[in-house]
Coordinates of C-alpha atoms in Angstrom, one line a residue:
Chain A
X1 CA 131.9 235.3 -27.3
X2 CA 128.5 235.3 -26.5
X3 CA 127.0 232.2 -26.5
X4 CA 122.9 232.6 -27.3
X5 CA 121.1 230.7 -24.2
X6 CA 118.5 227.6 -25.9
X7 CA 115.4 229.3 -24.8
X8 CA 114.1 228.1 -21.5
X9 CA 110.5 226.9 -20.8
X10 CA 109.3 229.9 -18.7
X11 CA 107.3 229.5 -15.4
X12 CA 104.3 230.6 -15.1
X13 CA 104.4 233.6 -13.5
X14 CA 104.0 233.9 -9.9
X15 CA 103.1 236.9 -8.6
X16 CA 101.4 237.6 -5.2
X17 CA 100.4 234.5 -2.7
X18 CA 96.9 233.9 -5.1
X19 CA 99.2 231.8 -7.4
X20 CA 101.5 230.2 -4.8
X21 CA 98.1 229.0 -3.3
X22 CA 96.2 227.7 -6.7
X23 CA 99.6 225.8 -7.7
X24 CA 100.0 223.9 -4.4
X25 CA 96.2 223.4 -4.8
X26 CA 95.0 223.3 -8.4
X27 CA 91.5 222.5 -7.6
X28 CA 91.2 225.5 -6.1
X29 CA 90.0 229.0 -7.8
X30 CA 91.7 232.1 -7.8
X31 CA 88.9 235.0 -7.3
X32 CA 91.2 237.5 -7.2
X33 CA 94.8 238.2 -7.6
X34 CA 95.4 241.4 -5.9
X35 CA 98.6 241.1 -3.9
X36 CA 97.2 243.1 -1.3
X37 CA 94.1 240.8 -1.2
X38 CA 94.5 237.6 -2.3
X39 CA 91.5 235.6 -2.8
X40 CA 91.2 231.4 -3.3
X41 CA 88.6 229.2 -3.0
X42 CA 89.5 225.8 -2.5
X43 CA 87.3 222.7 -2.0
X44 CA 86.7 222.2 1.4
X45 CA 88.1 218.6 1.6
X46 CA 91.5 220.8 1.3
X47 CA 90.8 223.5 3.2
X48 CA 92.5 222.6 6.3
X49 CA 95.8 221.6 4.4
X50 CA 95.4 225.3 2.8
X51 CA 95.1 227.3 5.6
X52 CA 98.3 224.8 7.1
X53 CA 100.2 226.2 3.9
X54 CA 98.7 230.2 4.3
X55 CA 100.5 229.6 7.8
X56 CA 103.6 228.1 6.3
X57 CA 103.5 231.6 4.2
X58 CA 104.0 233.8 7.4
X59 CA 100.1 234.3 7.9
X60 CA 99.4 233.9 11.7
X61 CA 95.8 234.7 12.7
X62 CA 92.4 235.2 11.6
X63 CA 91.6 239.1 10.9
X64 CA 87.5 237.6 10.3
X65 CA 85.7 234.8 9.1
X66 CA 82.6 235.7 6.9
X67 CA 79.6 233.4 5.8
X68 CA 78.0 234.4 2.9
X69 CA 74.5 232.0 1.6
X70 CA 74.1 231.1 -2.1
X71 CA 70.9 229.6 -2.5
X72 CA 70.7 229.9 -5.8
X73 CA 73.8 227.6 -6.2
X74 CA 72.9 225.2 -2.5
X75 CA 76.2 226.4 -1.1
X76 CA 77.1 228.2 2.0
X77 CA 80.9 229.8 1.9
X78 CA 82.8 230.5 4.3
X79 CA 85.6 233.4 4.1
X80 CA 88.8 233.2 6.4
X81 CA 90.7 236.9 6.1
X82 CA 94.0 235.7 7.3
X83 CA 96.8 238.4 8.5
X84 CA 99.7 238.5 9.8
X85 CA 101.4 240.3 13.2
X86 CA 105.0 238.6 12.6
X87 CA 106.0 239.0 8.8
X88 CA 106.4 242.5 7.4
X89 CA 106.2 241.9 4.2
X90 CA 102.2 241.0 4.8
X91 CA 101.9 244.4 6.5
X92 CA 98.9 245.1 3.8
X93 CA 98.1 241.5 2.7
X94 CA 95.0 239.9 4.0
X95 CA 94.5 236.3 2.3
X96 CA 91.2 235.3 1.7
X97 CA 90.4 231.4 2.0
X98 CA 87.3 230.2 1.1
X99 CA 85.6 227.1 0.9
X100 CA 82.6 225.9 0.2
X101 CA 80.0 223.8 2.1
X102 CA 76.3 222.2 0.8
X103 CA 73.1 223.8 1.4
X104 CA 70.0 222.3 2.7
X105 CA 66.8 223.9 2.1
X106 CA 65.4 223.0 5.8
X107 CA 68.4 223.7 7.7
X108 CA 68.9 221.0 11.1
X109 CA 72.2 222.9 12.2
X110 CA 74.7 220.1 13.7
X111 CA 73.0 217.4 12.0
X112 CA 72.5 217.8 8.5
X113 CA 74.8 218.1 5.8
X114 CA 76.3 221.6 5.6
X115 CA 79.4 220.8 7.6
X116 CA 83.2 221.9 6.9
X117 CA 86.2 221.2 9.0
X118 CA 87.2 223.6 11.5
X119 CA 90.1 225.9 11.6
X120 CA 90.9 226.4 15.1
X121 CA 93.6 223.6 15.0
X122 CA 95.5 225.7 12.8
X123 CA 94.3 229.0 13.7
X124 CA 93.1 229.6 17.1
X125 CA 91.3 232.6 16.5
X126 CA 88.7 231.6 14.8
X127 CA 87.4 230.0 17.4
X128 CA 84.3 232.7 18.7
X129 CA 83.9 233.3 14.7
X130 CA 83.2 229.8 13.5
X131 CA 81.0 230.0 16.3
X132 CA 79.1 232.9 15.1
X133 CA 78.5 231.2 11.9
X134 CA 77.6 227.9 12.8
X135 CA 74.4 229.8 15.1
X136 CA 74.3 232.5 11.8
X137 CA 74.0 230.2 9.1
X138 CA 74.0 226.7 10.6
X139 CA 77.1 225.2 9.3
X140 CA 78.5 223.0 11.6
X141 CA 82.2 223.1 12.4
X142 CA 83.9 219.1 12.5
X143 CA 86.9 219.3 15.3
X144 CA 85.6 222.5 16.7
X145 CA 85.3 221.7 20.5
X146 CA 82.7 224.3 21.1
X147 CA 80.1 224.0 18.6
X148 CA 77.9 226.3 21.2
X149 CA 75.2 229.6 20.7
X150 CA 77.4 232.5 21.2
X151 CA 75.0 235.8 20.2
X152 CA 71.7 234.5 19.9
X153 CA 69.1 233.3 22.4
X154 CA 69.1 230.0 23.9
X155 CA 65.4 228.9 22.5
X156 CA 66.4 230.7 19.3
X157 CA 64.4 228.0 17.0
X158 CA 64.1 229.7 13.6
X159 CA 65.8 229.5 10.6
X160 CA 69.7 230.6 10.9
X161 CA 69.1 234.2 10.0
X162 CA 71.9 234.8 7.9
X163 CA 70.3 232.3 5.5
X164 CA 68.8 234.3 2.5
X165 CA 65.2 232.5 3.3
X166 CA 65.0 234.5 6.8
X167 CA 63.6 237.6 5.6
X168 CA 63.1 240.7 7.9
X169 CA 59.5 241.1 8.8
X170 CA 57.8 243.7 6.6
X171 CA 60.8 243.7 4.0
Chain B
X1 CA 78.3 220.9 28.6
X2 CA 81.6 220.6 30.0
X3 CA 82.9 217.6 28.5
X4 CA 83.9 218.5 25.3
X5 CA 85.0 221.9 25.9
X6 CA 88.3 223.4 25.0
X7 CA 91.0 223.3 28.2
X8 CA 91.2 227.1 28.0
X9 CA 87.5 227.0 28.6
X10 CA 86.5 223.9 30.6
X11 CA 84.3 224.7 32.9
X12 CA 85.8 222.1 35.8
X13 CA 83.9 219.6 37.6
X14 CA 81.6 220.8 40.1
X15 CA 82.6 219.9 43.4
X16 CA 81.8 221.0 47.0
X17 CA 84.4 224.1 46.1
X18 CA 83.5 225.4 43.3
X19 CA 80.9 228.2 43.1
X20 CA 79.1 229.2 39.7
X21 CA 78.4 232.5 39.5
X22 CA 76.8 234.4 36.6
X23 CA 78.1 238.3 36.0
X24 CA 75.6 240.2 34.2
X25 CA 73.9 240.7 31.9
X26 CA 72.9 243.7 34.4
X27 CA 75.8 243.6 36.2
X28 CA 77.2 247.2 36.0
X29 CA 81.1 245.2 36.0
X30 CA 80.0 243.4 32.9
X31 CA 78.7 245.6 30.7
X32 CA 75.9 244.0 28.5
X33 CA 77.3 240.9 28.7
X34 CA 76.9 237.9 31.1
X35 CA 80.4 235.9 32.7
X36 CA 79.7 232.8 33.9
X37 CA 83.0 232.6 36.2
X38 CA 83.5 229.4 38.7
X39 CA 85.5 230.1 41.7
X40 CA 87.3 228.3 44.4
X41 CA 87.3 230.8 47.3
X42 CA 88.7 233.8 45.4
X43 CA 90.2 232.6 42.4
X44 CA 88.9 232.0 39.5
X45 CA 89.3 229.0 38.0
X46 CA 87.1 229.3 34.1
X47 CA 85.3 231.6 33.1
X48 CA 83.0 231.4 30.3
X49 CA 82.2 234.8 28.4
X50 CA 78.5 234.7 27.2
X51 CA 77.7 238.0 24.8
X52 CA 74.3 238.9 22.5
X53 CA 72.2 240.4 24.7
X54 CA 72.9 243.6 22.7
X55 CA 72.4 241.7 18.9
X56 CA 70.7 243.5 16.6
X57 CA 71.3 241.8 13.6
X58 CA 73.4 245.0 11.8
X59 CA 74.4 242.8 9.2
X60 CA 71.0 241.2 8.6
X61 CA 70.1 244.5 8.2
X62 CA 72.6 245.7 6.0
X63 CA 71.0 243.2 2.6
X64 CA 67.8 245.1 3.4
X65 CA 69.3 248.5 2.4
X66 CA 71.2 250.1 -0.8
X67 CA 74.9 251.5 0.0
X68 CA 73.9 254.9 1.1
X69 CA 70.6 254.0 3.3
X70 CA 73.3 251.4 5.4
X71 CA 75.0 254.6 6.3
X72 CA 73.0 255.8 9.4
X73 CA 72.7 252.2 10.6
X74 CA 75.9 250.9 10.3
X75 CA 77.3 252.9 12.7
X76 CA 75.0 251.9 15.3
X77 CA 77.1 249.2 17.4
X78 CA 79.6 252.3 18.5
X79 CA 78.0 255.4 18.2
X80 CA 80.5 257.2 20.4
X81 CA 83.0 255.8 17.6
X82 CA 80.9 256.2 14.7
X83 CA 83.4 257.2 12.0
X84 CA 85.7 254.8 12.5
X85 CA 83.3 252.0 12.4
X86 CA 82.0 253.5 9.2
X87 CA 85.5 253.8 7.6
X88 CA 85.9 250.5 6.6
X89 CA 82.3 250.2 5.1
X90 CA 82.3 253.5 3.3
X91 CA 86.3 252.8 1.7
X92 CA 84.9 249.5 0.9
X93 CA 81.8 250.8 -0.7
X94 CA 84.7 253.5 -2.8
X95 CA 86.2 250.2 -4.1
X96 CA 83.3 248.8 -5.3
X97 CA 82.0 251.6 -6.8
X98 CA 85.1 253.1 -8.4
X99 CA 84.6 256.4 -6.4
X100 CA 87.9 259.0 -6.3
X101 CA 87.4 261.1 -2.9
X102 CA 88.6 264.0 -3.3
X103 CA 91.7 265.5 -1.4
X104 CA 90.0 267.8 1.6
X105 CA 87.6 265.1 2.1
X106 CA 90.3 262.5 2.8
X107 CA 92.0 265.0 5.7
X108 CA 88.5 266.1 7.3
X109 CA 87.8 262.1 7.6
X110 CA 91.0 261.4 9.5
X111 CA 90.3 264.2 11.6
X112 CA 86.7 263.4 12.3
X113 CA 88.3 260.2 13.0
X114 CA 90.8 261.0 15.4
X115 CA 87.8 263.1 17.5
X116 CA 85.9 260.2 17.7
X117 CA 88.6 257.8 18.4
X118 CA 89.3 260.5 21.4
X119 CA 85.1 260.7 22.6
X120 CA 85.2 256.9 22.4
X121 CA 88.4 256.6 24.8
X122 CA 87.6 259.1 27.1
X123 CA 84.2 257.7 27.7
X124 CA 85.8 253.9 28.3
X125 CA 88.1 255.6 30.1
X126 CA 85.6 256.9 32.4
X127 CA 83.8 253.4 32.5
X128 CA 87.6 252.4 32.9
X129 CA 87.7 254.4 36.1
X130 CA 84.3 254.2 37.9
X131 CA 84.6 250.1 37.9
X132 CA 87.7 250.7 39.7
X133 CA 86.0 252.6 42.7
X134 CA 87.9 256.1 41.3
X135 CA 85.3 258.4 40.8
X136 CA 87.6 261.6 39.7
X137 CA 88.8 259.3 36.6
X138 CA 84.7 258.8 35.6
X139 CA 84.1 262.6 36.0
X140 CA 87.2 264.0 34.4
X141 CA 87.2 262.0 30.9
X142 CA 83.4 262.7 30.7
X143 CA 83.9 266.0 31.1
X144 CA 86.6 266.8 28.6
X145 CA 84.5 264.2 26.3
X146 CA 82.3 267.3 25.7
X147 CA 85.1 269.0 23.9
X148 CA 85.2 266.7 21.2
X149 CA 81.5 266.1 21.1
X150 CA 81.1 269.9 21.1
X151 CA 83.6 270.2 18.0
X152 CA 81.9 267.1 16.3
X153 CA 79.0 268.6 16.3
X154 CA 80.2 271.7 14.9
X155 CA 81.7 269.6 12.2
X156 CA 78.7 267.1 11.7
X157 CA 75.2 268.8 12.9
X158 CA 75.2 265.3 15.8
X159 CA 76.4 265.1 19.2
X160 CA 77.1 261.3 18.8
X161 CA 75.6 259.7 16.2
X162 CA 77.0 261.8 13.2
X163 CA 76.5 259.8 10.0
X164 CA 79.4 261.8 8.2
X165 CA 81.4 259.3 6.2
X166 CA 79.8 258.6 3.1
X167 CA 81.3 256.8 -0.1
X168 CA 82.9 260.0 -1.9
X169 CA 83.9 262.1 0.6
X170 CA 82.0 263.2 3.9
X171 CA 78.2 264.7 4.2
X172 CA 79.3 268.3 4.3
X173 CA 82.6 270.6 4.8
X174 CA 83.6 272.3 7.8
X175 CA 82.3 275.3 9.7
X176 CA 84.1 278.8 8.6
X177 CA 85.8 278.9 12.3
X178 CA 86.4 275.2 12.6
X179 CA 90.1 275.3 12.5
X180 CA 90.7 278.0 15.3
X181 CA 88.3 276.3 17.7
X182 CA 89.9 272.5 17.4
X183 CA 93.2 273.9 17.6
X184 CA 92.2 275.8 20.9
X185 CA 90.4 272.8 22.3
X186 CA 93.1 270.3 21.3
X187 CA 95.6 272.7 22.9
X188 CA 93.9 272.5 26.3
X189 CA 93.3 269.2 25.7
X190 CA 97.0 268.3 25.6
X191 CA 97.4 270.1 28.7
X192 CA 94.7 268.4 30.7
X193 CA 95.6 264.5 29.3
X194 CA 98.9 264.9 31.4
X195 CA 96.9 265.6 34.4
X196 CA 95.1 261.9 34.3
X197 CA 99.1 260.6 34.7
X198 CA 99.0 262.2 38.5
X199 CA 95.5 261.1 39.5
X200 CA 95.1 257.7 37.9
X201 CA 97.9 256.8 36.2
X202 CA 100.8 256.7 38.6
X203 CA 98.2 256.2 41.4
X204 CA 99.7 253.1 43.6
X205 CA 96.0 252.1 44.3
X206 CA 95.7 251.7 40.0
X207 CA 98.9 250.4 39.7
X208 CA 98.7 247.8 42.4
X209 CA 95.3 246.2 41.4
X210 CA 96.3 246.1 37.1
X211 CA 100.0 245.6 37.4
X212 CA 100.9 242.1 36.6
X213 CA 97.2 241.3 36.8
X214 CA 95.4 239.1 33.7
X215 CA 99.3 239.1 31.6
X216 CA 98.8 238.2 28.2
X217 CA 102.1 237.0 26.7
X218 CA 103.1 238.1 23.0
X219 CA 102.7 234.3 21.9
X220 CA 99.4 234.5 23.4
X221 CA 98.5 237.8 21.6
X222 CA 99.0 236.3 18.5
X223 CA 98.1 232.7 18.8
X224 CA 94.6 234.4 19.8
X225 CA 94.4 236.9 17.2
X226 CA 94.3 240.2 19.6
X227 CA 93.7 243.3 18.1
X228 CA 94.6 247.6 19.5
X229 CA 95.6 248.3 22.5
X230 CA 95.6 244.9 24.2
X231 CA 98.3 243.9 21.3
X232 CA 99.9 246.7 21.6
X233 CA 100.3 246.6 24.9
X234 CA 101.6 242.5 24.5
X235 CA 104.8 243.9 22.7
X236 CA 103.5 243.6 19.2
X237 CA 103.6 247.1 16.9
X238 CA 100.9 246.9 15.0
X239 CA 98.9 249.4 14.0
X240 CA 96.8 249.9 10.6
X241 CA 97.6 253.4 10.4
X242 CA 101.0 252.9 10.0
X243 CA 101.0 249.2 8.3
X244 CA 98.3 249.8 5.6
X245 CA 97.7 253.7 5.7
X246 CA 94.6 254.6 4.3
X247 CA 93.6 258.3 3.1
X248 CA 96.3 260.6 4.2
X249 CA 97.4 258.5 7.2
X250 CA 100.9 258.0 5.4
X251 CA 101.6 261.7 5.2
X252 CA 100.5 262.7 8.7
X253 CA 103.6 262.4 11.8
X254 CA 102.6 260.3 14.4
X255 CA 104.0 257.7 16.5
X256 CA 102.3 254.3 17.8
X257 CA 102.5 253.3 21.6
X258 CA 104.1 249.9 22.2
X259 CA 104.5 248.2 26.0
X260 CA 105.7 245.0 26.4
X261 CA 104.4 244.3 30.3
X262 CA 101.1 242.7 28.4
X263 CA 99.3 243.4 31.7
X264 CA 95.9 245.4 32.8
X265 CA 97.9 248.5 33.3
X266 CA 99.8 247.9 30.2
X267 CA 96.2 248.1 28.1
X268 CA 95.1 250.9 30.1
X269 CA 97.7 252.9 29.1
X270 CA 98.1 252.7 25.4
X271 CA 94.8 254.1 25.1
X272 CA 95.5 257.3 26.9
X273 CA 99.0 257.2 24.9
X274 CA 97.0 257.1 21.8
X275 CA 94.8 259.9 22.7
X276 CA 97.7 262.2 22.7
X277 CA 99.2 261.2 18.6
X278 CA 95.6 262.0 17.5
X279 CA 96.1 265.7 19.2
X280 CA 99.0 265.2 17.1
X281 CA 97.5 264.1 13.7
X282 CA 94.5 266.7 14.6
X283 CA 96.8 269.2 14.6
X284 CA 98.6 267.8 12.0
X285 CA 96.4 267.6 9.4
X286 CA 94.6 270.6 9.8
X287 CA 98.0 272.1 8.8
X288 CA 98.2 269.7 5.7
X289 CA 94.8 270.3 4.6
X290 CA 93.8 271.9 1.1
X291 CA 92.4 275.4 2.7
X292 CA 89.3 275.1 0.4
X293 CA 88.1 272.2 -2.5
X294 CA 85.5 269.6 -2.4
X295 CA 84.5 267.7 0.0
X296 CA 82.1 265.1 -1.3
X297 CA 81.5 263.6 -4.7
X298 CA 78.1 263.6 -6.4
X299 CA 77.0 259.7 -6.8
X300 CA 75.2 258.2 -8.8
X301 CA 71.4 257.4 -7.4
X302 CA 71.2 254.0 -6.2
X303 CA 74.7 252.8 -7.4
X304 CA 75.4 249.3 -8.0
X305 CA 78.4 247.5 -7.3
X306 CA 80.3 244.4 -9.4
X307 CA 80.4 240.8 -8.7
X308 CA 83.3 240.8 -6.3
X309 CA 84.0 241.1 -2.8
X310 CA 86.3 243.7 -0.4
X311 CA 87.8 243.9 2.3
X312 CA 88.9 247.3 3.8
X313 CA 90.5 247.8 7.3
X314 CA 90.9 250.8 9.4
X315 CA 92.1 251.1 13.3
X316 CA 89.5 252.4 15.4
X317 CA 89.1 253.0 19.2
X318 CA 89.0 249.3 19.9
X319 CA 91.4 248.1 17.4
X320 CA 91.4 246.8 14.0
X321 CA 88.0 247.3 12.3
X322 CA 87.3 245.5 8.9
X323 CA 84.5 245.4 6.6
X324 CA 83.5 242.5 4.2
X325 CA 81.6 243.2 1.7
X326 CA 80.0 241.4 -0.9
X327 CA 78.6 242.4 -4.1
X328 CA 76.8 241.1 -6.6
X329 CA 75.6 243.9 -8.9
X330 CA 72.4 245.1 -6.9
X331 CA 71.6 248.5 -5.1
X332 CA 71.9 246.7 -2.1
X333 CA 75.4 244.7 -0.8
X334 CA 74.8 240.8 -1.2
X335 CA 76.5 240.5 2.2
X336 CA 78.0 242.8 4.6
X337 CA 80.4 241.6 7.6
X338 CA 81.8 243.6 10.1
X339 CA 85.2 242.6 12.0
X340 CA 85.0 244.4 15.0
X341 CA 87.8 244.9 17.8
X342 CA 85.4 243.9 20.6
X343 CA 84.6 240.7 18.9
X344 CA 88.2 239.7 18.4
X345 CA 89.4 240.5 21.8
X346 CA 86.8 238.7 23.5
X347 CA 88.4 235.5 22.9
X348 CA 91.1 236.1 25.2
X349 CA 89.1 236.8 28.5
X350 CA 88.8 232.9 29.6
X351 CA 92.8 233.2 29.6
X352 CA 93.0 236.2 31.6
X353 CA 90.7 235.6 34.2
X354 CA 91.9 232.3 34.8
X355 CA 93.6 232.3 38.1
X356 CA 93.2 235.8 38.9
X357 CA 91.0 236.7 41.7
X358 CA 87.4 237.9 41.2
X359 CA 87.9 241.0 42.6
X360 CA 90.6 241.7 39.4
X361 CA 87.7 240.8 37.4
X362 CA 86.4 244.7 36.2
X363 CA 90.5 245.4 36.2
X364 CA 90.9 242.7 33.4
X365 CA 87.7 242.9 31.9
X366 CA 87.5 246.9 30.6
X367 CA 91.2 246.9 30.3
X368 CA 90.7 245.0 27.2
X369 CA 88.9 247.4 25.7
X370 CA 85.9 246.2 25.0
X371 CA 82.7 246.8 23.7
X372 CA 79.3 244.2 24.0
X373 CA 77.5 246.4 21.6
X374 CA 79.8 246.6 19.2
X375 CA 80.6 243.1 19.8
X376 CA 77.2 241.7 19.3
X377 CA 76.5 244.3 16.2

């Protein structure tokens, strides 16, 4: 005889790495909960534990690291696309970790405030990108050994021009 | 400066030895880029890659402009690869904007794809070749370059820089003959690519300057994030074609090259490897293709996108190419970042060249397949 089962408290369903991110982290933000492309933003006092746990879940290397200015909302974020060579199940899946870092209005890149903690401990391949940002849109990386110009000029001594408040002459 | 550099990196302490010497920025070996290499004698003990000179600020650029008007600019860092640097960007923009291309557009992308991915190899190729001291490998590749510029420009109205992805479809359909003439050209072409195996590629004087020269493990190729042909060529097969089709790829037949030696003539290979499955997909496509249809939906003037953000990914000449882009409901993208091959395979020149001699310096360099202007956008 069938015996009816007492009705169990269901999870919270879990689909796609989004949510296996935002419950290990639940100050963090789902943007988007594509499996294909999953997209969290976590606070960056966590950041470098998150992107330890994206590695836990089979995602080996940076695919590109973005940074995007708010200055309507004094942040700068930062956007790690994170693939993988070695799991076949993330064949399509790109994870998107971002964090967020405060905005100065006049910008002294390495020595104000707009600083987050590298990634290349975790993922070495970020190294040239948070590079590029850090000259791009002056946030400093903490524990990146190399904290150097990489595409601009040596005496470059403007604003970072990825900032919103560098405008293109004439535009 | 060198204190507090990485140990990949570390420029070492300058003794009596040691000699600094800067390659480029108008070094032919270098490109248009500058190497700061230190030697002992021969060897090379760091090297220190130094890239911009060609920065044009593509991406600064890009929030200046609405979705179509990026189009022609976009595709500036590789113009002798300039659909499959605009893939990513116009897919991208399809997301955003909800576009449906229609079904002959998707195959006359993939083949304007494929020619360009075969212009852009031939002419590193030929860069490939004349940095080696073997003058037949620059003026055979440049040559049968013309082919496919010949046949792109039947297709597009440019030589090189063809602006003919655009979000919906492409800019216009192809000529009445088009099919006969590729399918003659590709024909000789297949015959002539096996030609390059008896003059360069089993050639002891290539073989015995890149064979086990600048060996990138497929640890290495990993750990660093590699993209193309130099991780294919480390033993790893990956290739977005076949691991995230996009448009038709997943109903064309085609094979990707793998090599697991992870050495110079390893990623000097798969490249010419690669040129023969796009004769392949050419040819196959053009048999798959819708014989008449569409080619290009009408958009919108000045569409606007959401408030999100995509990321689209396509393989191109140089390896994985992927566009971020960021919207926030404006004619214009909020932010547009492009992940180029170049870029990504740059970081693993400090490994290679340590240790090697200088004169395996060009050998190592090109083999990665690498662009400055396309690395410096």
């Amino acid at each position: 005889m069938e015996q009816s089962q007492p009705p169990e408290a269901t999870p919270p369903e879990i689909s796609g790495h989004a949510a296996l991110m935002i419950q290990r982290f639940p100050d963090g933000t789902v943007l988007s909960e594509d499996t294909a492309r999953p997209q969290v933003l976590v606070p960056k006092e966590r950041i470098l534990e998150a992107a330890a746990y994206a590695r836990e879940l089979g995602y080996d290397h940076a695919e590109s690291v973005t940074g995007v200015d708010y200055p309507d909302q004094n942040q700068i974020e930062v956007v790690y696309h994170l693939g993988s060579y070695t799991d076949d199940t993330l064949n399509g899946t790109i994870l998107a970790l971002a964090t967020r870092a405060p905005r100065e209005d006049t910008p002294k890149p390495g020595r104000d405030s707009t600083r987050l903690p590298s990634l290349r401990e975790v993922f070495y391949s970020v190294e040239f990108h948070e590079r590029e940002i850090f000259e791009m849109l002056g946030v400093y990386f903490e524990g990146h050994p190399d904290n150097r110009r990489l595409l601009l000029p040596e005496d470059w001594a403007d604003l970072p021009p990825l900032r919103k408040d560098f405008a293109i002459k004439g535009r | 400066m060198s204190a507090q550099l990485p140990p990949g990196l570390q420029l070492e302490k300058t003794d009596e030895r040691i000699m600094t010497l800067n390659v480029g920025p108008q070094h032919p070996g270098s490109g248009h880029m500058r190497i700061i290499v230190q030697i002992d004698g021969d060897y090379i003990v760091a090297c220190d890659p130094d890239p911009g000179y060609v920065h044009r600020g593509e991406e600064k650029m890009a929030e200046y402009r609405n979705y179509i008007t990026n189009i022609p600019h976009l595709e500036r860092p590789v113009i002798h690869d300039s659909c499959n640097i605009l893939y990513p960007y116009v897919l991208g923009v399809e997301d955003l904007l909800g576009i449906e291309t229609p079904e002959r557009a998707k195959y006359v992308r993939v083949i304007a794809s494929e020619l360009n991915r075969c212009v852009y190899t031939l002419y590193w190729l030929a860069i490939y070749g004349i940095f080696l001291g073997h003058s037949t490998m620059f003026m055979w590749p440049t040559g049968d370059r013309e082919l496919f510029i010949d046949l792109l420009e039947k297709m597009t109205g440019a030589r090189v820089t063809h602006a003919y992805m655009v979000p919906g479809g492409v800019r216009n359909d192809l000529p009445a003959n088009f099919e006969d003439v590729c399918l003659r050209q590709v024909d000789y072409f297949e015959k002539r690519i096996a030609e390059y195996a008896d003059v360069f590629y089993d050639n002891p004087i290539l073989i015995s300057r890149t064979e086990n020269t600048g060996v990138l493990s497929r640890t290495d190729a990993i750990r660093l994030g590699v993209t193309g042909s130099v991780l294919r060529a480390s033993g790893i097969d990956y290739d977005i074609r076949k691991r995230e089709p996009y448009d038709v790829y997943d109903s064309l037949d085609f094979e990707t090259n793998v090599l697991r030696a992870g050495d110079a003539y390893a990623r000097s290979k798969i490249p010419w490897l690669d040129m023969m499955e796009s004769c392949r997909i050419i040819r196959d496509a053009l048999s798959k293709m819708p014989k008449s249809g569409s080619v290009r939906v009408k958009l919108k003037p000045n569409p606007k996108g959401g408030m999100e953000s995509v990321y689209r990914r396509v393989e191109s000449g140089r390896g994985a190419l992927g566009c971020h882009i960021v919207s926030r409901k404006k004619p214009e993208p909020y932010r547009v970042k492009l992940s180029v091959g170049s870029f990504r395979n740059l970081i693993a020149l400090p490994y290679l060249l340590k240790g090697e001699r200088l004169g395996n310096m060009p050998s190592v360099y090109w083999s990665l397949n690498y662009w400055p202007v396309e690395a410096d956008r």
